[in-house]
Short mmCIF file of C-alpha atoms and ligand atoms in Angstrom, two decimals:
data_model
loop_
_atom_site.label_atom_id
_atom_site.label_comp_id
_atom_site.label_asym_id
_atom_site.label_seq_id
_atom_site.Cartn_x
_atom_site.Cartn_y
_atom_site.Cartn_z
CA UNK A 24 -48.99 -80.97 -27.74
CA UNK A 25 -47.92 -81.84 -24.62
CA UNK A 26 -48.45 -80.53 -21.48
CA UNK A 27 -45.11 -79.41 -20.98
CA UNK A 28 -45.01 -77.34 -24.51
CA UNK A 29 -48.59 -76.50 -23.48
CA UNK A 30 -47.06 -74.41 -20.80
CA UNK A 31 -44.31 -72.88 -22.22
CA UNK A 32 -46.22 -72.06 -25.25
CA UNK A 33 -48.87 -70.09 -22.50
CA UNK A 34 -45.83 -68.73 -20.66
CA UNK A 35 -44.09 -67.17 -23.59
CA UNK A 36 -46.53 -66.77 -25.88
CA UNK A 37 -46.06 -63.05 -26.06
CA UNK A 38 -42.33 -63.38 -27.80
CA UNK A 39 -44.46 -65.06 -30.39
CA UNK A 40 -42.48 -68.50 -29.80
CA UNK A 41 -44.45 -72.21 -30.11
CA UNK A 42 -43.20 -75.13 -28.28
CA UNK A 43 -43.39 -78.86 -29.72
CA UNK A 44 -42.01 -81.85 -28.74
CA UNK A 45 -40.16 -83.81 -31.49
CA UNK A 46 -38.76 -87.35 -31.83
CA UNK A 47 -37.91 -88.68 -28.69
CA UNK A 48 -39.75 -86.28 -26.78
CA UNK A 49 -37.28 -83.12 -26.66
CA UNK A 50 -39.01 -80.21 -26.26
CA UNK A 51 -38.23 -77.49 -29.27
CA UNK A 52 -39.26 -73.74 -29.23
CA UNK A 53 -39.82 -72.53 -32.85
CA UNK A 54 -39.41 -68.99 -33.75
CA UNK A 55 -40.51 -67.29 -36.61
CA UNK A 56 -40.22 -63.56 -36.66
CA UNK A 57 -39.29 -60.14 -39.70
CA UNK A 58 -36.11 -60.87 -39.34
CA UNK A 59 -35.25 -64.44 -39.06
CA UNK A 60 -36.73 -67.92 -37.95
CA UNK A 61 -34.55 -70.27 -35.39
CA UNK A 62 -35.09 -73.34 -33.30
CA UNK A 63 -33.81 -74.64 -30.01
CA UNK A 64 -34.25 -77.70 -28.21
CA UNK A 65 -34.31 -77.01 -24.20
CA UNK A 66 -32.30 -80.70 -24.83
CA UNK A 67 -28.07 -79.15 -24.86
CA UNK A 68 -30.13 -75.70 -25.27
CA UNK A 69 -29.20 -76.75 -28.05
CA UNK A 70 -30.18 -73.80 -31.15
CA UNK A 71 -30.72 -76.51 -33.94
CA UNK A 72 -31.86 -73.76 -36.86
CA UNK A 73 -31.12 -70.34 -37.86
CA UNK A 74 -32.17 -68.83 -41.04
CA UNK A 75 -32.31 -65.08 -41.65
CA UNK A 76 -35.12 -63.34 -43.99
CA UNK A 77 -33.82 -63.57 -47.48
CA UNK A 78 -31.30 -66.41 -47.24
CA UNK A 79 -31.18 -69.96 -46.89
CA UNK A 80 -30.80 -71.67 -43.74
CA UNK A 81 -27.28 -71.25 -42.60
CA UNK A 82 -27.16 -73.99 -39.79
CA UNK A 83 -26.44 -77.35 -41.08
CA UNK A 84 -28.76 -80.70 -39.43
CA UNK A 85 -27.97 -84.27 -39.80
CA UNK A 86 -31.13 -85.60 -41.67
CA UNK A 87 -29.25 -89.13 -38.78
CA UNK A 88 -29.52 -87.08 -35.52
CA UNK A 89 -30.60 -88.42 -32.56
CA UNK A 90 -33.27 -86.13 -30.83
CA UNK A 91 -32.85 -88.27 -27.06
CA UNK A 92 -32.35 -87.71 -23.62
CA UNK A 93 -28.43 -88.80 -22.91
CA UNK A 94 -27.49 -88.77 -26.70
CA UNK A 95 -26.12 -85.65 -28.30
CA UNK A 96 -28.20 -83.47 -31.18
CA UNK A 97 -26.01 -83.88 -34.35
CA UNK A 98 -25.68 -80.42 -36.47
CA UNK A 99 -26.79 -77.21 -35.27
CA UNK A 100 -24.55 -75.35 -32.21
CA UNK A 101 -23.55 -78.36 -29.83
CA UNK A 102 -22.42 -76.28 -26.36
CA UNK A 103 -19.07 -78.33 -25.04
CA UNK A 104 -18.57 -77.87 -21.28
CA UNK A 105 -16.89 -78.38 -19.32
CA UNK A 106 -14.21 -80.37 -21.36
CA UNK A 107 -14.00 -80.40 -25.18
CA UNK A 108 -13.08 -83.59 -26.92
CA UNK A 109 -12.45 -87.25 -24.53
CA UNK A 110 -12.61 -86.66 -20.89
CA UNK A 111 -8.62 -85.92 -19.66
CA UNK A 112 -8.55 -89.37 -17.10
CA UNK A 113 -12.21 -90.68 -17.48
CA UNK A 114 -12.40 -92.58 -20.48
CA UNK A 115 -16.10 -93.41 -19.73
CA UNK A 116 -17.13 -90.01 -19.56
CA UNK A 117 -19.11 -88.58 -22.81
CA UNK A 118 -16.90 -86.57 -25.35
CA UNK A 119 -17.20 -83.18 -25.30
CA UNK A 120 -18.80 -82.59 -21.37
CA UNK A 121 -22.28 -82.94 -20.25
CA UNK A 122 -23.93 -79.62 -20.88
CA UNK A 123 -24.96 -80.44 -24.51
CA UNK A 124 -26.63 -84.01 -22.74
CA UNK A 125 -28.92 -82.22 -20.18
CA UNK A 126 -31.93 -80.31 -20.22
CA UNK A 127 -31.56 -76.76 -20.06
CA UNK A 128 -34.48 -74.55 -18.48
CA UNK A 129 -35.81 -71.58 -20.99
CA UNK A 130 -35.53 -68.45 -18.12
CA UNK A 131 -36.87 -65.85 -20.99
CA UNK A 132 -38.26 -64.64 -24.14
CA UNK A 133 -37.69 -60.91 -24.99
CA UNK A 134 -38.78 -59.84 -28.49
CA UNK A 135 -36.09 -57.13 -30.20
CA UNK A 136 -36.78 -53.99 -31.22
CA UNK A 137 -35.31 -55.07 -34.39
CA UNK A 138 -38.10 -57.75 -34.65
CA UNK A 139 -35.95 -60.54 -33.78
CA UNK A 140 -36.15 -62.69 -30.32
CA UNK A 141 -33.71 -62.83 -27.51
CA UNK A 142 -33.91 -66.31 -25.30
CA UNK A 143 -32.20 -67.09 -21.92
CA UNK A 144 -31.77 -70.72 -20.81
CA UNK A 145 -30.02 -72.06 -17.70
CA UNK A 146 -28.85 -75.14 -15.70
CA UNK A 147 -26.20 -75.97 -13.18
CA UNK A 148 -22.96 -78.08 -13.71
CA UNK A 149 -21.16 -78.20 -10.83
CA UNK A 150 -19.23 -76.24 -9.49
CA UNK A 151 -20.47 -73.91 -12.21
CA UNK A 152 -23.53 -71.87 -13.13
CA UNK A 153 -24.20 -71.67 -16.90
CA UNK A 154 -26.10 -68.94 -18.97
CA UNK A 155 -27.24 -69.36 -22.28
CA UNK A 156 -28.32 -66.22 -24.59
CA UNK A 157 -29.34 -66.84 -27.72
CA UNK A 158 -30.40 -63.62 -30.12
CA UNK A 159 -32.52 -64.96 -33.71
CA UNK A 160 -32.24 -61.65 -35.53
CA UNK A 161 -30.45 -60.62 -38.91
CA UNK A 162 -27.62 -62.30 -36.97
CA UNK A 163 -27.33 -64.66 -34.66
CA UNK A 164 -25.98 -63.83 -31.63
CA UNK A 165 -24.59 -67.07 -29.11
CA UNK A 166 -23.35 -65.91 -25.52
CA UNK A 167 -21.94 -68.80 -22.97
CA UNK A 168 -21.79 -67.11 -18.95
CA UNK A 169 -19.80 -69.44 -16.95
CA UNK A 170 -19.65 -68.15 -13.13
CA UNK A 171 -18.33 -69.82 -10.26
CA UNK A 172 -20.37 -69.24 -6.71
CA UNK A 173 -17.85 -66.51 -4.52
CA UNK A 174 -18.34 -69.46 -1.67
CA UNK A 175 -16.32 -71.82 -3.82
CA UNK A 176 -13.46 -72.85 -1.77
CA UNK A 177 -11.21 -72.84 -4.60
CA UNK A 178 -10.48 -71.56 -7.88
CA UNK A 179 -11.58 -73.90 -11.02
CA UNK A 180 -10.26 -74.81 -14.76
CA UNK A 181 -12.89 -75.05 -17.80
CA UNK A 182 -13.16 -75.89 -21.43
CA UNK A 183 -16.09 -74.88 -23.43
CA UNK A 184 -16.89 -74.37 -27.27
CA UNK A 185 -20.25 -73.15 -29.19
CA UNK A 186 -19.55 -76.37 -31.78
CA UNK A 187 -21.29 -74.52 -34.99
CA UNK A 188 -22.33 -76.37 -37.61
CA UNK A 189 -22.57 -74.73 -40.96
CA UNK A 190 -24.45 -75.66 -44.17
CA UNK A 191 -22.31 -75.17 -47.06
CA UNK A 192 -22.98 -75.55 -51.04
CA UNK A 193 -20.06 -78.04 -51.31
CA UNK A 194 -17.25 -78.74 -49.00
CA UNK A 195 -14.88 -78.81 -51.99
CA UNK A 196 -15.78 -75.43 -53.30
CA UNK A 197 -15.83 -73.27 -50.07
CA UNK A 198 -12.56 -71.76 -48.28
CA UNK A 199 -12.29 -70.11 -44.71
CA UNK A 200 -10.41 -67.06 -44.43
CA UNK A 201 -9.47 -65.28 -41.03
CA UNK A 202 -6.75 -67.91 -40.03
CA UNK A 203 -4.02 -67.48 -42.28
CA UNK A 204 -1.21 -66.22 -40.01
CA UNK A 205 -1.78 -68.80 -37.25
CA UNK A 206 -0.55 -72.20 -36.14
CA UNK A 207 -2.41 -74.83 -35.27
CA UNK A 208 -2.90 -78.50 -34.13
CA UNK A 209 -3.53 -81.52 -36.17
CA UNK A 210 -5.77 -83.66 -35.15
CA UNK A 211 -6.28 -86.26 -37.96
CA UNK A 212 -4.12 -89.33 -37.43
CA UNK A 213 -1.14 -88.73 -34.99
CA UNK A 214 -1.61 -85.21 -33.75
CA UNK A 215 0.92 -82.63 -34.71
CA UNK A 216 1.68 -79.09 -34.33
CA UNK A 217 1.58 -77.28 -37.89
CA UNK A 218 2.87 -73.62 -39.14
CA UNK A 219 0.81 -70.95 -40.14
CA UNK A 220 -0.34 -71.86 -43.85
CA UNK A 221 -0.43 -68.44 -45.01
CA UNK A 222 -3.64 -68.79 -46.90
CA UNK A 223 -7.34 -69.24 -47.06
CA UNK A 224 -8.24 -73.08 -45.93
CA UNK A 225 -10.13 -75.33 -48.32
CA UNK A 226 -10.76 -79.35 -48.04
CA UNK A 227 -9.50 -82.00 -49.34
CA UNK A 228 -9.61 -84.62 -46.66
CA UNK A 229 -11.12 -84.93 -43.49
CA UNK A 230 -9.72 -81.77 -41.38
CA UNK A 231 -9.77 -81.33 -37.80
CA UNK A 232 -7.73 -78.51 -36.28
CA UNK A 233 -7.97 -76.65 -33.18
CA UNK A 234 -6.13 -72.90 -33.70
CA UNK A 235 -4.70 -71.54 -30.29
CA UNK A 236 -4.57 -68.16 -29.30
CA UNK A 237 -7.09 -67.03 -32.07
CA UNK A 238 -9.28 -64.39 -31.42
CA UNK A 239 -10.12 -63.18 -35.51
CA UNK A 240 -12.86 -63.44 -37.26
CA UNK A 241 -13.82 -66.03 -39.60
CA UNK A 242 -15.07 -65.87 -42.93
CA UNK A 243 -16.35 -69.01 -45.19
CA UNK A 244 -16.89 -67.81 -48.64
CA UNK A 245 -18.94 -69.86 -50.63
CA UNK A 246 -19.43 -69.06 -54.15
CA UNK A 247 -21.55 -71.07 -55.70
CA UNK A 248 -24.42 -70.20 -53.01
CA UNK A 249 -22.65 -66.41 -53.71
CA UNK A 250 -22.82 -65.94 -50.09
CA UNK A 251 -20.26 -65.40 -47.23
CA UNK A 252 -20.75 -66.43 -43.67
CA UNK A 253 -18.98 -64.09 -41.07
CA UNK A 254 -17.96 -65.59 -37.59
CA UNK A 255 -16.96 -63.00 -35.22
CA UNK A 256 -16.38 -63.51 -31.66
CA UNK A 257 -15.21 -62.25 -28.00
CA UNK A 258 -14.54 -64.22 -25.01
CA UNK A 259 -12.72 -66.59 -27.33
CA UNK A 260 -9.07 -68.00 -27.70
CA UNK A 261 -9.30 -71.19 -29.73
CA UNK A 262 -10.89 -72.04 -33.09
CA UNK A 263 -11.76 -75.05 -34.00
CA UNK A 264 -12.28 -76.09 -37.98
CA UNK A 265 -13.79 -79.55 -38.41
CA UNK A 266 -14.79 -81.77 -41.84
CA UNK A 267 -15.20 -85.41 -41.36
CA UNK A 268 -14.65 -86.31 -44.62
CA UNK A 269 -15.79 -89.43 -46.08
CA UNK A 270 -14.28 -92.38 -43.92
CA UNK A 271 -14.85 -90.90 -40.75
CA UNK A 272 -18.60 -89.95 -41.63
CA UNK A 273 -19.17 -93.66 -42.28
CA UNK A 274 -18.49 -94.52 -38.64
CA UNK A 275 -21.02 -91.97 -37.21
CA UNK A 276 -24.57 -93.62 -36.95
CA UNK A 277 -25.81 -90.17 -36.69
CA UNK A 278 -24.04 -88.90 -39.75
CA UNK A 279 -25.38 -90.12 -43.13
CA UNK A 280 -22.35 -91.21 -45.32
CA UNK A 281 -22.89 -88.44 -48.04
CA UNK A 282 -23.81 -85.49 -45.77
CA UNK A 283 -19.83 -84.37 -45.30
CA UNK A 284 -19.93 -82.41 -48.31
CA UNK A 285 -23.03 -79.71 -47.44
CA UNK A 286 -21.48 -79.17 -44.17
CA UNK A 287 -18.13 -77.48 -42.00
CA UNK A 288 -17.81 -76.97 -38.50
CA UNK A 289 -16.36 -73.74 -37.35
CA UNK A 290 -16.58 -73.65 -33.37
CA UNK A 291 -16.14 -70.70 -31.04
CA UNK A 292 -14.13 -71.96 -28.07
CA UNK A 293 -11.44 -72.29 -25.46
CA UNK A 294 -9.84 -75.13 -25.00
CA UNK A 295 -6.11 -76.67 -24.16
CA UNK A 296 -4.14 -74.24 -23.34
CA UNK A 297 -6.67 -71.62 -24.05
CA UNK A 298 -8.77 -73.01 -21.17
CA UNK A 299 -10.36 -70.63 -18.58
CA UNK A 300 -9.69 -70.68 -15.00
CA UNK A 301 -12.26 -68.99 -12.50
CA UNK A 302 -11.75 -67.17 -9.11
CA UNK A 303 -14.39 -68.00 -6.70
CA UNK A 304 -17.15 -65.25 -7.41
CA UNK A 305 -15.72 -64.91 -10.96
CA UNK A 306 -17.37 -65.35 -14.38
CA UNK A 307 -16.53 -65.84 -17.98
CA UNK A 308 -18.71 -65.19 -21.23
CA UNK A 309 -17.70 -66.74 -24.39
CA UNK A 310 -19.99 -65.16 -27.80
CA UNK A 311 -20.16 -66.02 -31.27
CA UNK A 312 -21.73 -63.20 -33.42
CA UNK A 313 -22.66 -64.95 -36.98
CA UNK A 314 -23.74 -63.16 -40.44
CA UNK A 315 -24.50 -63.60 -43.89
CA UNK A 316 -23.27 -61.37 -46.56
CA UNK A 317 -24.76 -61.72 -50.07
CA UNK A 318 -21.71 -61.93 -53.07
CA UNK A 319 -23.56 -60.20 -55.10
CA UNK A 320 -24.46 -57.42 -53.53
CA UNK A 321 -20.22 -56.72 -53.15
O1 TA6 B 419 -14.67 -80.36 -33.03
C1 TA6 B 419 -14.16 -81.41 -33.82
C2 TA6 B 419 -14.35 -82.72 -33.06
O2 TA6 B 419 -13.63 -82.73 -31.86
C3 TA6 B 419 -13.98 -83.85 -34.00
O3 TA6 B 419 -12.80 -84.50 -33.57
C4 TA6 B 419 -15.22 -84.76 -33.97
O4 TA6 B 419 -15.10 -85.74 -32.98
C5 TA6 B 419 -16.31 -83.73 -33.69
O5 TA6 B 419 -15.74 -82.88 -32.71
C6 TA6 B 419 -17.66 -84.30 -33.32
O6 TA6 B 419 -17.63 -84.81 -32.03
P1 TA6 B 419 -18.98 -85.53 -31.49
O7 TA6 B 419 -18.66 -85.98 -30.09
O8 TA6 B 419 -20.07 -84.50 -31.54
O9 TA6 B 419 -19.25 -86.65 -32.46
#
Protein backbone atom coordinates (compact mmCIF):
# COMPACT_ATOMS: atom_id res chain seq x y z
CA UNK A 1 0.00 0.00 0.00
CA UNK A 2 1.23 3.13 -0.60
CA UNK A 3 1.77 5.88 1.39
CA UNK A 4 -0.74 7.92 -0.11
CA UNK A 5 -3.66 5.09 0.37
CA UNK A 6 -1.87 4.60 3.70
CA UNK A 7 -3.24 7.93 4.64
CA UNK A 8 -6.45 8.05 3.38
CA UNK A 9 -7.13 4.64 4.57
CA UNK A 10 -6.04 6.23 8.40
CA UNK A 11 -8.04 9.37 7.60
CA UNK A 12 -11.28 7.70 6.71
CA UNK A 13 -11.08 4.67 8.16
CA UNK A 14 -14.13 5.22 10.27
CA UNK A 15 -16.66 5.21 7.00
CA UNK A 16 -15.22 1.76 6.77
CA UNK A 17 -13.59 2.66 3.22
CA UNK A 18 -9.88 1.03 2.07
CA UNK A 19 -7.75 2.79 -0.33
CA UNK A 20 -5.46 0.92 -3.02
CA UNK A 21 -3.66 1.97 -5.76
CA UNK A 22 -4.33 0.04 -9.02
CA UNK A 23 -2.64 -0.16 -12.45
CA UNK A 24 -0.95 2.83 -13.19
CA UNK A 25 -0.94 4.08 -9.84
CA UNK A 26 -4.61 5.68 -9.46
CA UNK A 27 -5.61 5.70 -6.20
CA UNK A 28 -9.19 3.72 -5.65
CA UNK A 29 -11.34 3.83 -2.41
CA UNK A 30 -13.30 0.52 -2.06
CA UNK A 31 -16.46 0.37 -0.21
CA UNK A 32 -18.18 -2.41 1.03
CA UNK A 33 -21.10 -1.83 3.30
CA UNK A 34 -25.29 -3.67 4.20
CA UNK A 35 -26.41 -2.10 1.55
CA UNK A 36 -24.17 -1.96 -1.37
CA UNK A 37 -20.37 -2.09 -2.38
CA UNK A 38 -18.90 0.82 -4.88
CA UNK A 39 -15.54 2.03 -6.05
CA UNK A 40 -14.04 5.34 -7.05
CA UNK A 41 -10.88 6.34 -8.36
CA UNK A 42 -9.82 9.98 -6.91
CA UNK A 43 -8.48 9.78 -10.94
CA UNK A 44 -12.01 11.77 -12.91
CA UNK A 45 -13.53 11.00 -9.24
CA UNK A 46 -14.35 8.77 -11.25
CA UNK A 47 -17.14 5.98 -9.33
CA UNK A 48 -15.92 2.89 -11.41
CA UNK A 49 -18.41 0.17 -9.46
CA UNK A 50 -21.72 0.06 -7.94
CA UNK A 51 -23.44 -3.02 -6.94
CA UNK A 52 -26.35 -3.11 -4.49
CA UNK A 53 -26.94 -6.16 -1.89
CA UNK A 54 -28.83 -8.76 -3.78
CA UNK A 55 -28.08 -7.86 -7.41
CA UNK A 56 -25.41 -7.98 -9.77
CA UNK A 57 -23.17 -5.23 -10.44
CA UNK A 58 -25.02 -2.66 -12.38
CA UNK A 59 -22.01 -0.47 -13.63
CA UNK A 60 -20.45 -1.78 -16.68
CA UNK A 61 -16.06 -1.76 -16.88
CA UNK A 62 -14.03 -2.24 -19.91
CA UNK A 63 -11.98 -5.44 -19.00
CA UNK A 64 -9.36 -2.55 -22.00
CA UNK A 65 -9.46 0.54 -19.68
CA UNK A 66 -6.74 2.54 -19.11
CA UNK A 67 -6.24 3.25 -15.29
CA UNK A 68 -3.47 6.50 -16.12
CA UNK A 69 -2.85 9.87 -15.29
CA UNK A 70 -3.99 12.03 -18.62
CA UNK A 71 -5.99 9.05 -20.15
CA UNK A 72 -9.66 8.64 -19.42
CA UNK A 73 -11.19 5.47 -17.18
CA UNK A 74 -13.33 3.52 -19.75
CA UNK A 75 -16.86 2.25 -18.18
CA UNK A 76 -18.13 3.29 -14.97
CA UNK A 77 -19.58 7.23 -14.60
CA UNK A 78 -17.04 9.37 -16.74
CA UNK A 79 -17.86 13.24 -15.34
CA UNK A 80 -17.74 15.57 -18.76
CA UNK A 81 -16.93 19.21 -17.93
CA UNK A 82 -16.75 21.60 -18.99
CA UNK A 83 -17.58 20.65 -22.69
CA UNK A 84 -19.14 17.33 -23.76
CA UNK A 85 -17.98 15.73 -26.95
CA UNK A 86 -14.74 17.63 -29.27
CA UNK A 87 -13.69 20.89 -27.90
CA UNK A 88 -16.01 23.80 -29.94
CA UNK A 89 -12.55 25.64 -31.69
CA UNK A 90 -9.67 23.55 -30.06
CA UNK A 91 -9.31 20.54 -31.90
CA UNK A 92 -6.34 19.51 -29.66
CA UNK A 93 -8.18 19.69 -26.63
CA UNK A 94 -9.35 16.14 -25.04
CA UNK A 95 -13.05 15.09 -25.87
CA UNK A 96 -15.35 15.47 -23.38
CA UNK A 97 -13.37 18.38 -20.93
CA UNK A 98 -10.73 17.84 -18.44
CA UNK A 99 -12.48 17.04 -15.20
CA UNK A 100 -12.68 13.24 -15.88
CA UNK A 101 -8.44 13.61 -16.66
CA UNK A 102 -7.49 15.17 -13.24
CA UNK A 103 -7.21 14.10 -9.86
CA UNK A 104 -9.96 14.90 -7.71
CA UNK A 105 -9.33 15.36 -3.80
CA UNK A 106 -11.72 12.96 -1.47
CA UNK A 107 -13.08 16.07 1.09
CA UNK A 108 -15.32 13.30 3.10
CA UNK A 109 -16.63 10.05 4.14
CA UNK A 110 -20.00 10.05 6.03
CA UNK A 111 -21.52 6.60 6.68
CA UNK A 112 -25.67 6.60 6.19
CA UNK A 113 -27.97 5.83 8.52
CA UNK A 114 -29.22 3.47 6.02
CA UNK A 115 -25.79 1.67 6.15
CA UNK A 116 -24.62 2.99 2.97
CA UNK A 117 -21.61 5.70 2.49
CA UNK A 118 -21.81 9.23 1.34
CA UNK A 119 -18.30 10.65 -0.32
CA UNK A 120 -17.40 14.29 -1.25
CA UNK A 121 -14.55 14.97 -3.71
CA UNK A 122 -13.37 18.31 -5.11
CA UNK A 123 -11.01 20.17 -7.52
CA UNK A 124 -10.93 23.44 -9.35
CA UNK A 125 -11.41 24.06 -13.17
CA UNK A 126 -11.24 27.39 -13.85
CA UNK A 127 -13.25 29.68 -13.59
CA UNK A 128 -15.29 27.04 -11.80
CA UNK A 129 -15.41 25.19 -8.50
CA UNK A 130 -16.63 21.57 -8.78
CA UNK A 131 -18.35 19.28 -6.10
CA UNK A 132 -18.66 15.78 -6.36
CA UNK A 133 -21.25 13.68 -4.05
CA UNK A 134 -21.41 10.37 -4.47
CA UNK A 135 -24.09 8.20 -2.14
CA UNK A 136 -23.28 3.91 -2.39
CA UNK A 137 -26.56 2.85 -0.80
CA UNK A 138 -29.62 0.75 -2.18
CA UNK A 139 -29.24 3.46 -4.85
CA UNK A 140 -26.78 5.32 -6.08
CA UNK A 141 -27.00 8.73 -5.77
CA UNK A 142 -24.44 11.12 -8.31
CA UNK A 143 -24.62 15.02 -7.57
CA UNK A 144 -22.32 17.50 -9.90
CA UNK A 145 -22.11 21.39 -7.93
CA UNK A 146 -20.76 23.71 -10.42
CA UNK A 147 -20.32 27.36 -8.76
CA UNK A 148 -18.75 30.26 -10.13
CA UNK A 149 -16.67 32.64 -7.46
CA UNK A 150 -19.25 36.05 -6.91
CA UNK A 151 -15.73 37.98 -7.85
CA UNK A 152 -15.95 36.60 -11.37
CA UNK A 153 -16.03 39.51 -13.59
CA UNK A 154 -18.38 37.95 -15.84
CA UNK A 155 -20.99 35.51 -16.28
CA UNK A 156 -19.85 31.91 -17.80
CA UNK A 157 -21.35 29.00 -20.22
CA UNK A 158 -20.86 25.13 -19.24
CA UNK A 159 -21.48 21.66 -20.46
CA UNK A 160 -21.33 18.76 -18.19
CA UNK A 161 -22.73 15.06 -18.19
CA UNK A 162 -22.46 12.07 -15.46
CA UNK A 163 -21.49 9.61 -18.70
CA UNK A 164 -23.09 6.26 -17.00
CA UNK A 165 -22.15 3.21 -18.12
CA UNK A 166 -24.49 0.34 -17.64
CA UNK A 167 -23.99 -3.45 -17.69
CA UNK A 168 -26.66 -5.05 -19.56
CA UNK A 169 -27.52 -8.95 -20.28
CA UNK A 170 -27.44 -8.28 -24.06
CA UNK A 171 -27.62 -5.11 -25.98
CA UNK A 172 -30.05 -6.78 -28.40
CA UNK A 173 -32.53 -7.87 -25.82
CA UNK A 174 -32.84 -4.72 -23.59
CA UNK A 175 -35.11 -1.51 -24.47
CA UNK A 176 -35.10 2.03 -22.72
CA UNK A 177 -38.29 3.50 -21.95
CA UNK A 178 -38.83 7.18 -20.62
CA UNK A 179 -38.04 8.88 -24.07
CA UNK A 180 -40.76 8.10 -26.24
CA UNK A 181 -42.39 11.50 -26.86
CA UNK A 182 -39.13 13.36 -27.52
CA UNK A 183 -36.91 14.42 -30.40
CA UNK A 184 -33.60 14.04 -30.63
CA UNK A 185 -30.20 14.34 -32.46
CA UNK A 186 -28.41 11.83 -34.51
CA UNK A 187 -25.19 11.49 -34.11
CA UNK A 188 -24.07 8.41 -36.14
CA UNK A 189 -22.84 9.38 -39.60
CA UNK A 190 -24.02 12.91 -40.72
CA UNK A 191 -25.86 14.31 -37.76
CA UNK A 192 -29.54 14.89 -38.04
CA UNK A 193 -32.42 16.04 -36.13
CA UNK A 194 -35.05 13.06 -35.70
CA UNK A 195 -38.94 13.00 -34.47
CA UNK A 196 -40.12 11.59 -31.47
CA UNK A 197 -40.22 7.66 -32.13
CA UNK A 198 -43.13 7.06 -30.07
CA UNK A 199 -41.77 3.95 -28.48
CA UNK A 200 -39.42 2.16 -26.20
CA UNK A 201 -35.67 2.26 -27.86
CA UNK A 202 -33.87 -0.99 -28.58
CA UNK A 203 -30.47 -1.57 -30.75
CA UNK A 204 -29.74 -2.55 -33.71
CA UNK A 205 -26.73 -0.57 -34.75
CA UNK A 206 -24.43 1.58 -33.14
CA UNK A 207 -26.73 4.49 -31.52
CA UNK A 208 -25.66 7.74 -30.35
CA UNK A 209 -28.30 10.35 -29.55
CA UNK A 210 -28.33 13.27 -27.41
CA UNK A 211 -32.32 14.11 -26.34
CA UNK A 212 -32.82 17.96 -25.64
CA UNK A 213 -34.98 19.36 -23.25
CA UNK A 214 -35.45 15.96 -21.36
CA UNK A 215 -35.91 15.97 -17.90
CA UNK A 216 -37.89 12.13 -17.47
CA UNK A 217 -36.82 9.35 -16.12
CA UNK A 218 -35.28 6.49 -17.71
CA UNK A 219 -35.97 3.00 -17.51
CA UNK A 220 -33.81 0.01 -19.22
CA UNK A 221 -35.70 -3.14 -18.86
CA UNK A 222 -33.81 -6.08 -19.24
CA UNK A 223 -35.46 -9.32 -19.20
CA UNK A 224 -33.39 -11.89 -19.40
CA UNK A 225 -31.38 -10.59 -16.16
CA UNK A 226 -35.42 -9.94 -15.05
CA UNK A 227 -34.29 -6.71 -13.77
CA UNK A 228 -35.03 -2.99 -14.54
CA UNK A 229 -32.64 -0.16 -14.04
CA UNK A 230 -34.36 3.25 -13.12
CA UNK A 231 -32.50 6.58 -14.02
CA UNK A 232 -34.05 9.49 -12.44
CA UNK A 233 -32.65 12.84 -12.35
CA UNK A 234 -32.83 16.79 -11.47
CA UNK A 235 -30.62 19.47 -12.55
CA UNK A 236 -30.80 17.85 -15.97
CA UNK A 237 -31.96 18.89 -19.58
CA UNK A 238 -30.27 16.54 -22.02
CA UNK A 239 -30.04 12.74 -22.25
CA UNK A 240 -27.69 11.14 -23.86
CA UNK A 241 -28.16 7.22 -25.12
CA UNK A 242 -24.93 5.71 -26.47
CA UNK A 243 -24.06 1.91 -28.05
CA UNK A 244 -20.97 1.67 -30.07
CA UNK A 245 -21.87 -1.13 -31.83
CA UNK A 246 -19.50 -3.35 -33.44
CA UNK A 247 -17.37 -1.18 -35.97
CA UNK A 248 -16.92 1.61 -33.83
CA UNK A 249 -15.84 -0.65 -30.75
CA UNK A 250 -13.04 -1.99 -32.98
CA UNK A 251 -11.41 1.44 -33.17
CA UNK A 252 -11.31 1.99 -29.34
CA UNK A 253 -7.99 0.48 -27.87
CA UNK A 254 -9.72 0.65 -24.64
CA UNK A 255 -12.82 -1.15 -25.76
CA UNK A 256 -12.46 -4.91 -26.42
CA UNK A 257 -14.22 -5.73 -29.81
CA UNK A 258 -16.98 -8.00 -28.23
CA UNK A 259 -17.76 -5.97 -25.07
CA UNK A 260 -20.64 -3.69 -27.03
CA UNK A 261 -23.17 -6.15 -26.37
CA UNK A 262 -23.07 -6.33 -22.16
CA UNK A 263 -23.08 -2.66 -22.13
CA UNK A 264 -25.38 0.93 -22.86
CA UNK A 265 -24.60 4.27 -21.92
CA UNK A 266 -27.34 6.36 -20.53
CA UNK A 267 -25.76 9.83 -19.37
CA UNK A 268 -27.28 12.51 -17.17
CA UNK A 269 -26.35 15.85 -18.73
CA UNK A 270 -26.63 19.29 -20.23
CA UNK A 271 -25.27 19.99 -23.14
CA UNK A 272 -25.92 22.12 -26.62
CA UNK A 273 -28.50 24.04 -26.20
CA UNK A 274 -29.27 22.68 -22.83
CA UNK A 275 -25.96 24.16 -21.59
CA UNK A 276 -25.83 26.12 -18.27
CA UNK A 277 -24.80 29.61 -17.93
CA UNK A 278 -23.63 30.97 -14.40
CA UNK A 279 -23.95 34.47 -12.74
CA UNK A 280 -20.94 35.38 -10.86
CA UNK A 281 -21.68 33.94 -7.24
CA UNK A 282 -24.08 31.43 -8.87
CA UNK A 283 -24.14 27.61 -8.80
CA UNK A 284 -25.63 24.68 -10.58
CA UNK A 285 -26.12 20.93 -9.36
CA UNK A 286 -26.76 18.33 -11.85
CA UNK A 287 -27.93 14.53 -9.99
CA UNK A 288 -28.53 11.23 -11.26
CA UNK A 289 -30.54 9.03 -8.77
CA UNK A 290 -30.09 5.21 -10.12
CA UNK A 291 -32.12 1.90 -8.98
CA UNK A 292 -32.69 -1.57 -9.55
CA UNK A 293 -36.04 -3.12 -9.57
CA UNK A 294 -36.28 -6.94 -9.58
CA UNK A 295 -38.99 -8.35 -12.58
CA UNK A 296 -39.99 -10.71 -10.59
CA UNK A 297 -40.92 -9.31 -7.74
CA UNK A 298 -43.68 -7.07 -10.18
O1 LIG B 1 -21.79 10.03 -25.12
C1 LIG B 1 -21.61 9.40 -26.36
C2 LIG B 1 -20.25 9.82 -26.91
O2 LIG B 1 -20.19 11.20 -27.15
C3 LIG B 1 -19.99 8.98 -28.15
O3 LIG B 1 -20.01 9.78 -29.32
C4 LIG B 1 -18.62 8.35 -27.88
O4 LIG B 1 -17.58 9.15 -28.38
C5 LIG B 1 -18.65 8.28 -26.35
O5 LIG B 1 -19.22 9.51 -25.96
C6 LIG B 1 -17.33 7.96 -25.69
O6 LIG B 1 -16.48 9.05 -25.75
P1 LIG B 1 -14.98 8.85 -25.15
O7 LIG B 1 -14.30 10.18 -25.34
O8 LIG B 1 -15.14 8.49 -23.70
O9 LIG B 1 -14.38 7.71 -25.93
Amino acid sequence: MSTKSAELTTRFTNAGLQFDEQAGGLVRAVFSGATAAGELFLHGAHCAAWQPAGQRSVLWMSQLSYYEAGKPIRGGVPICFPWFGAHATDKAAPGHGLARLQEWELKSAQSLASGGLRLVCATELAPFQLEYAVEFDKQLKLSLTTRLGADHPTPQRFEDALHTYFSVSDIKSVSITGLENRHYIDKVGQVAERSASGGAIVFTEETDRIYPQSSESCVIHDPDWQRQVIISKSGSNSTIVWNPWIAKSARMPDFGNDEWTGMLCIETANVGSDAITLEPGQQHTTTALIAVSDLTSQ
